[in-house]
Amino acid sequence: MLGRLLLSPPACRDIGRVRARWGGRTVLVTGASAGIGREVAWLLGLAGARVLLLARSKAELQQVAHQIRAHGGEAEVLVADLSKPDQVEAAINDIKANHARLDAVVSNAGRSIRRSAFKAAEKRDLERSLAVNFTGPAALLLGLLPLCRPGTVLVNVSTVSARPPAGPRWGAYQGSKAGFDVWFQALGAEIQVSGVRCASVYLPLTRTRMSAPTYHPSTPALSAREAAESVVYALVRPVTRVAPWWLGWQELAALAFPGLFRRLFGLVARWDKYGEKT
């Protein structure tokens, strides 16, 4: 409980409130096959939403859909890799062909990679991270804008790492997530006149399959369900930003003391316990 209080953004655990807002409505969740996306889809399905599940793994998506349907919910499976433009376009066309309106889109799919910049180029980390974390999700949202109506909510499931300061060995991940974060905020400023709300959710470390190789098991972290409850909060409350209480102070400190953070991260890069010594 103390860990959640210190780490977590606001959350909604009232399934009745979620049902009152989203029961019978159509919500697209990307990255819905595992982790946070799976938990968001489950909570929405349990609340009576019609959930469109999008991810790369058909087998895993079918498992999520089966779980939702077994509890009386509605779920539809859409298989697409957001790093592949042709698959993004196919998913957009499929959704448009079967749905006249989207009440919400939860942009959750992402790729986390932690590697030294000296090794990142040979692994094409930046190219892949930009495709999954920025250009793919952006193309999907742009293609689906014609289905958005007044009252539609677009949610970007982001990370506290997308905000200052920038840390060592996270360049591809932080750069791509921060780029999409700024683009998403610009989109929100433009489409708010149409009655469409954009909300960014900045999550701290969350224990998922994606983060498992990077952090020690004892590192304080949210569970996927706890993170999903913060995403749902953005859907049921009229907010544009959901973040831990300390994130604003972190951003201010990074702007006020850039030299201090540069020196600190220089030490981290040199003596990082879980990375290479440079």
Tab-separated table of N, CA and C in Angstrom, residues 11-94:
chain	number	residue	atom	x	y	z
A	11	ALA	N	-5.922	6.394	-9.485
A	11	ALA	CA	-6.457	5.169	-10.087
A	11	ALA	C	-7.954	5.071	-9.843
A	12	CYS	N	-8.625	4.300	-10.679
A	12	CYS	CA	-10.049	4.009	-10.507
A	12	CYS	C	-10.223	2.509	-10.346
A	13	ARG	N	-10.714	2.099	-9.172
A	13	ARG	CA	-10.958	0.675	-8.906
A	13	ARG	C	-12.446	0.388	-8.752
A	14	ASP	N	-13.289	1.383	-9.044
A	14	ASP	CA	-14.738	1.246	-8.910
A	14	ASP	C	-15.318	0.749	-10.231
A	15	ILE	N	-15.541	-0.552	-10.340
A	15	ILE	CA	-16.017	-1.125	-11.603
A	15	ILE	C	-17.406	-0.615	-11.955
A	16	GLY	N	-18.193	-0.247	-10.932
A	16	GLY	CA	-19.512	0.318	-11.191
A	16	GLY	C	-19.419	1.651	-11.905
A	17	ARG	N	-18.450	2.446	-11.512
A	17	ARG	CA	-18.254	3.738	-12.167
A	17	ARG	C	-17.792	3.548	-13.611
A	18	VAL	N	-16.937	2.566	-13.819
A	18	VAL	CA	-16.470	2.279	-15.177
A	18	VAL	C	-17.634	1.797	-16.039
A	19	ARG	N	-18.483	0.956	-15.458
A	19	ARG	CA	-19.644	0.436	-16.200
A	19	ARG	C	-20.601	1.566	-16.569
A	20	ALA	N	-20.821	2.491	-15.643
A	20	ALA	CA	-21.737	3.598	-15.913
A	20	ALA	C	-21.243	4.467	-17.068
A	21	ARG	N	-19.930	4.594	-17.189
A	21	ARG	CA	-19.358	5.454	-18.240
A	21	ARG	C	-19.127	4.709	-19.547
A	22	TRP	N	-18.747	3.418	-19.470
A	22	TRP	CA	-18.287	2.728	-20.668
A	22	TRP	C	-19.085	1.495	-21.045
A	23	GLY	N	-20.081	1.144	-20.266
A	23	GLY	CA	-20.914	0.007	-20.628
A	23	GLY	C	-21.592	0.210	-21.976
A	24	GLY	N	-21.449	-0.749	-22.885
A	24	GLY	CA	-22.063	-0.663	-24.200
A	24	GLY	C	-21.324	0.195	-25.202
A	25	ARG	N	-20.212	0.789	-24.803
A	25	ARG	CA	-19.442	1.644	-25.710
A	25	ARG	C	-18.267	0.868	-26.314
A	26	THR	N	-17.763	1.370	-27.426
A	26	THR	CA	-16.715	0.675	-28.168
A	26	THR	C	-15.353	1.300	-27.883
A	27	VAL	N	-14.430	0.467	-27.411
A	27	VAL	CA	-13.099	0.934	-27.027
A	27	VAL	C	-12.034	0.069	-27.700
A	28	LEU	N	-11.088	0.699	-28.368
A	28	LEU	CA	-9.944	0.001	-28.949
A	28	LEU	C	-8.777	0.070	-27.977
A	29	VAL	N	-8.165	-1.071	-27.690
A	29	VAL	CA	-6.984	-1.135	-26.824
A	29	VAL	C	-5.850	-1.773	-27.617
A	30	THR	N	-4.759	-1.046	-27.807
A	30	THR	CA	-3.609	-1.629	-28.497
A	30	THR	C	-2.653	-2.238	-27.474
A	31	GLY	N	-1.864	-3.195	-27.928
A	31	GLY	CA	-1.000	-3.915	-26.999
A	31	GLY	C	-1.808	-4.695	-25.986
A	32	ALA	N	-2.947	-5.244	-26.439
A	32	ALA	CA	-3.920	-5.853	-25.526
A	32	ALA	C	-3.643	-7.315	-25.222
A	33	SER	N	-2.561	-7.861	-25.738
A	33	SER	CA	-2.312	-9.293	-25.566
A	33	SER	C	-1.655	-9.634	-24.241
A	34	ALA	N	-1.051	-8.647	-23.574
A	34	ALA	CA	-0.323	-8.935	-22.337
A	34	ALA	C	-0.154	-7.656	-21.525
A	35	GLY	N	0.282	-7.818	-20.287
A	35	GLY	CA	0.652	-6.687	-19.452
A	35	GLY	C	-0.461	-5.696	-19.199
A	36	ILE	N	-0.116	-4.424	-19.278
A	36	ILE	CA	-1.062	-3.356	-18.964
A	36	ILE	C	-2.249	-3.374	-19.915
A	37	GLY	N	-1.986	-3.549	-21.207
A	37	GLY	CA	-3.075	-3.568	-22.187
A	37	GLY	C	-4.080	-4.664	-21.918
A	38	ARG	N	-3.587	-5.832	-21.569
A	38	ARG	CA	-4.476	-6.954	-21.253
A	38	ARG	C	-5.356	-6.610	-20.055
A	39	GLU	N	-4.770	-6.009	-19.031
A	39	GLU	CA	-5.530	-5.663	-17.827
A	39	GLU	C	-6.550	-4.562	-18.104
A	40	VAL	N	-6.176	-3.577	-18.924
A	40	VAL	CA	-7.130	-2.525	-19.293
A	40	VAL	C	-8.309	-3.130	-20.043
A	41	ALA	N	-8.009	-4.002	-20.993
A	41	ALA	CA	-9.070	-4.649	-21.774
A	41	ALA	C	-9.986	-5.466	-20.876
A	42	TRP	N	-9.406	-6.177	-19.933
A	42	TRP	CA	-10.197	-7.000	-19.018
A	42	TRP	C	-11.129	-6.143	-18.166
A	43	LEU	N	-10.611	-5.044	-17.609
A	43	LEU	CA	-11.434	-4.174	-16.775
A	43	LEU	C	-12.575	-3.558	-17.584
A	44	LEU	N	-12.286	-3.138	-18.797
A	44	LEU	CA	-13.333	-2.554	-19.641
A	44	LEU	C	-14.353	-3.603	-20.064
A	45	GLY	N	-13.883	-4.795	-20.400
A	45	GLY	CA	-14.804	-5.870	-20.762
A	45	GLY	C	-15.696	-6.259	-19.606
A	46	LEU	N	-15.121	-6.314	-18.411
A	46	LEU	CA	-15.892	-6.641	-17.212
A	46	LEU	C	-16.961	-5.584	-16.950
A	47	ALA	N	-16.667	-4.340	-17.352
A	47	ALA	CA	-17.607	-3.236	-17.152
A	47	ALA	C	-18.640	-3.129	-18.270
A	48	GLY	N	-18.598	-4.042	-19.233
A	48	GLY	CA	-19.617	-4.050	-20.277
A	48	GLY	C	-19.277	-3.303	-21.536
A	49	ALA	N	-18.011	-2.873	-21.673
A	49	ALA	CA	-17.612	-2.204	-22.913
A	49	ALA	C	-17.425	-3.233	-24.022
A	50	ARG	N	-17.575	-2.784	-25.245
A	50	ARG	CA	-17.252	-3.608	-26.417
A	50	ARG	C	-15.788	-3.332	-26.737
A	51	VAL	N	-14.917	-4.298	-26.471
A	51	VAL	CA	-13.478	-4.064	-26.526
A	51	VAL	C	-12.876	-4.625	-27.812
A	52	LEU	N	-12.202	-3.769	-28.560
A	52	LEU	CA	-11.452	-4.193	-29.737
A	52	LEU	C	-10.006	-4.399	-29.304
A	53	LEU	N	-9.527	-5.619	-29.423
A	53	LEU	CA	-8.203	-5.989	-28.939
A	53	LEU	C	-7.221	-6.021	-30.104
A	54	LEU	N	-6.163	-5.214	-30.022
A	54	LEU	CA	-5.185	-5.169	-31.109
A	54	LEU	C	-3.791	-5.458	-30.569
A	55	ALA	N	-3.101	-6.384	-31.209
A	55	ALA	CA	-1.709	-6.711	-30.888
A	55	ALA	C	-1.170	-7.627	-31.971
A	56	ARG	N	0.064	-8.097	-31.795
A	56	ARG	CA	0.688	-8.952	-32.814
A	56	ARG	C	0.306	-10.423	-32.673
A	57	SER	N	0.086	-10.877	-31.439
A	57	SER	CA	-0.117	-12.307	-31.199
A	57	SER	C	-1.596	-12.681	-31.226
A	58	LYS	N	-2.003	-13.382	-32.268
A	58	LYS	CA	-3.403	-13.799	-32.384
A	58	LYS	C	-3.793	-14.754	-31.262
A	59	ALA	N	-2.910	-15.676	-30.928
A	59	ALA	CA	-3.219	-16.661	-29.890
A	59	ALA	C	-3.451	-15.987	-28.543
A	60	GLU	N	-2.594	-15.048	-28.192
A	60	GLU	CA	-2.747	-14.360	-26.908
A	60	GLU	C	-3.986	-13.471	-26.911
A	61	LEU	N	-4.260	-12.812	-28.021
A	61	LEU	CA	-5.470	-11.992	-28.115
A	61	LEU	C	-6.724	-12.844	-27.963
A	62	GLN	N	-6.716	-14.019	-28.547
A	62	GLN	CA	-7.874	-14.907	-28.434
A	62	GLN	C	-8.094	-15.345	-26.992
A	63	GLN	N	-7.014	-15.517	-26.243
A	63	GLN	CA	-7.143	-15.855	-24.828
A	63	GLN	C	-7.808	-14.721	-24.057
A	64	VAL	N	-7.379	-13.487	-24.339
A	64	VAL	CA	-7.984	-12.327	-23.675
A	64	VAL	C	-9.455	-12.211	-24.056
A	65	ALA	N	-9.745	-12.370	-25.330
A	65	ALA	CA	-11.132	-12.285	-25.797
A	65	ALA	C	-11.995	-13.359	-25.145
A	66	HIS	N	-11.464	-14.570	-25.031
A	66	HIS	CA	-12.209	-15.665	-24.402
A	66	HIS	C	-12.513	-15.336	-22.946
A	67	GLN	N	-11.538	-14.773	-22.246
A	67	GLN	CA	-11.738	-14.410	-20.842
A	67	GLN	C	-12.842	-13.364	-20.703
A	68	ILE	N	-12.829	-12.370	-21.580
A	68	ILE	CA	-13.846	-11.318	-21.527
A	68	ILE	C	-15.229	-11.883	-21.842
A	69	ARG	N	-15.315	-12.693	-22.888
A	69	ARG	CA	-16.606	-13.275	-23.284
A	69	ARG	C	-17.140	-14.226	-22.226
A	70	ALA	N	-16.256	-14.934	-21.547
A	70	ALA	CA	-16.680	-15.876	-20.513
A	70	ALA	C	-17.372	-15.173	-19.356
A	71	HIS	N	-17.114	-13.882	-19.214
A	71	HIS	CA	-17.754	-13.099	-18.154
A	71	HIS	C	-18.832	-12.178	-18.714
A	72	GLY	N	-19.327	-12.507	-19.902
A	72	GLY	CA	-20.455	-11.777	-20.466
A	72	GLY	C	-20.109	-10.551	-21.268
A	73	GLY	N	-18.820	-10.310	-21.515
A	73	GLY	CA	-18.426	-9.130	-22.263
A	73	GLY	C	-18.311	-9.388	-23.751
A	74	GLU	N	-18.054	-8.325	-24.496
A	74	GLU	CA	-17.868	-8.411	-25.946
A	74	GLU	C	-16.422	-8.065	-26.284
A	75	ALA	N	-15.814	-8.872	-27.145
A	75	ALA	CA	-14.426	-8.626	-27.537
A	75	ALA	C	-14.218	-9.018	-28.990
A	76	GLU	N	-13.406	-8.229	-29.671
A	76	GLU	CA	-13.081	-8.481	-31.078
A	76	GLU	C	-11.564	-8.470	-31.230
A	77	VAL	N	-11.023	-9.424	-31.959
A	77	VAL	CA	-9.580	-9.573	-32.123
A	77	VAL	C	-9.111	-8.938	-33.429
A	78	LEU	N	-8.079	-8.102	-33.330
A	78	LEU	CA	-7.455	-7.468	-34.494
A	78	LEU	C	-5.949	-7.713	-34.408
A	79	VAL	N	-5.408	-8.431	-35.363
A	79	VAL	CA	-3.982	-8.755	-35.353
A	79	VAL	C	-3.227	-7.766	-36.233
A	80	ALA	N	-2.272	-7.050	-35.624
A	80	ALA	CA	-1.477	-6.081	-36.388
A	80	ALA	C	-0.202	-5.758	-35.629
A	81	ASP	N	0.859	-5.551	-36.376
A	81	ASP	CA	2.140	-5.092	-35.846
A	81	ASP	C	2.255	-3.611	-36.192
A	82	LEU	N	2.270	-2.756	-35.175
A	82	LEU	CA	2.269	-1.314	-35.426
A	82	LEU	C	3.545	-0.814	-36.088
A	83	SER	N	4.579	-1.635	-36.132
A	83	SER	CA	5.799	-1.220	-36.826
A	83	SER	C	5.717	-1.473	-38.328
A	84	LYS	N	4.629	-2.112	-38.779
A	84	LYS	CA	4.435	-2.423	-40.195
A	84	LYS	C	3.315	-1.543	-40.764
A	85	PRO	N	3.646	-0.528	-41.570
A	85	PRO	CA	2.626	0.392	-42.087
A	85	PRO	C	1.474	-0.293	-42.806
A	86	ASP	N	1.761	-1.361	-43.541
A	86	ASP	CA	0.684	-2.041	-44.260
A	86	ASP	C	-0.290	-2.714	-43.303
A	87	GLN	N	0.226	-3.230	-42.177
A	87	GLN	CA	-0.653	-3.851	-41.192
A	87	GLN	C	-1.463	-2.803	-40.429
A	88	VAL	N	-0.866	-1.640	-40.186
A	88	VAL	CA	-1.604	-0.542	-39.551
A	88	VAL	C	-2.758	-0.111	-40.450
A	89	GLU	N	-2.473	0.052	-41.732
A	89	GLU	CA	-3.519	0.453	-42.683
A	89	GLU	C	-4.625	-0.594	-42.761
A	90	ALA	N	-4.245	-1.867	-42.750
A	90	ALA	CA	-5.243	-2.938	-42.802
A	90	ALA	C	-6.124	-2.923	-41.559
A	91	ALA	N	-5.523	-2.667	-40.399
A	91	ALA	CA	-6.299	-2.600	-39.159
A	91	ALA	C	-7.277	-1.431	-39.196
A	92	ILE	N	-6.824	-0.284	-39.698
A	92	ILE	CA	-7.696	0.888	-39.818
A	92	ILE	C	-8.887	0.573	-40.715
A	93	ASN	N	-8.617	-0.030	-41.853
A	93	ASN	CA	-9.692	-0.363	-42.792
A	93	ASN	C	-10.666	-1.370	-42.193
A	94	ASP	N	-10.137	-2.333	-41.453
A	94	ASP	CA	-10.978	-3.345	-40.810
A	94	ASP	C	-11.909	-2.703	-39.791
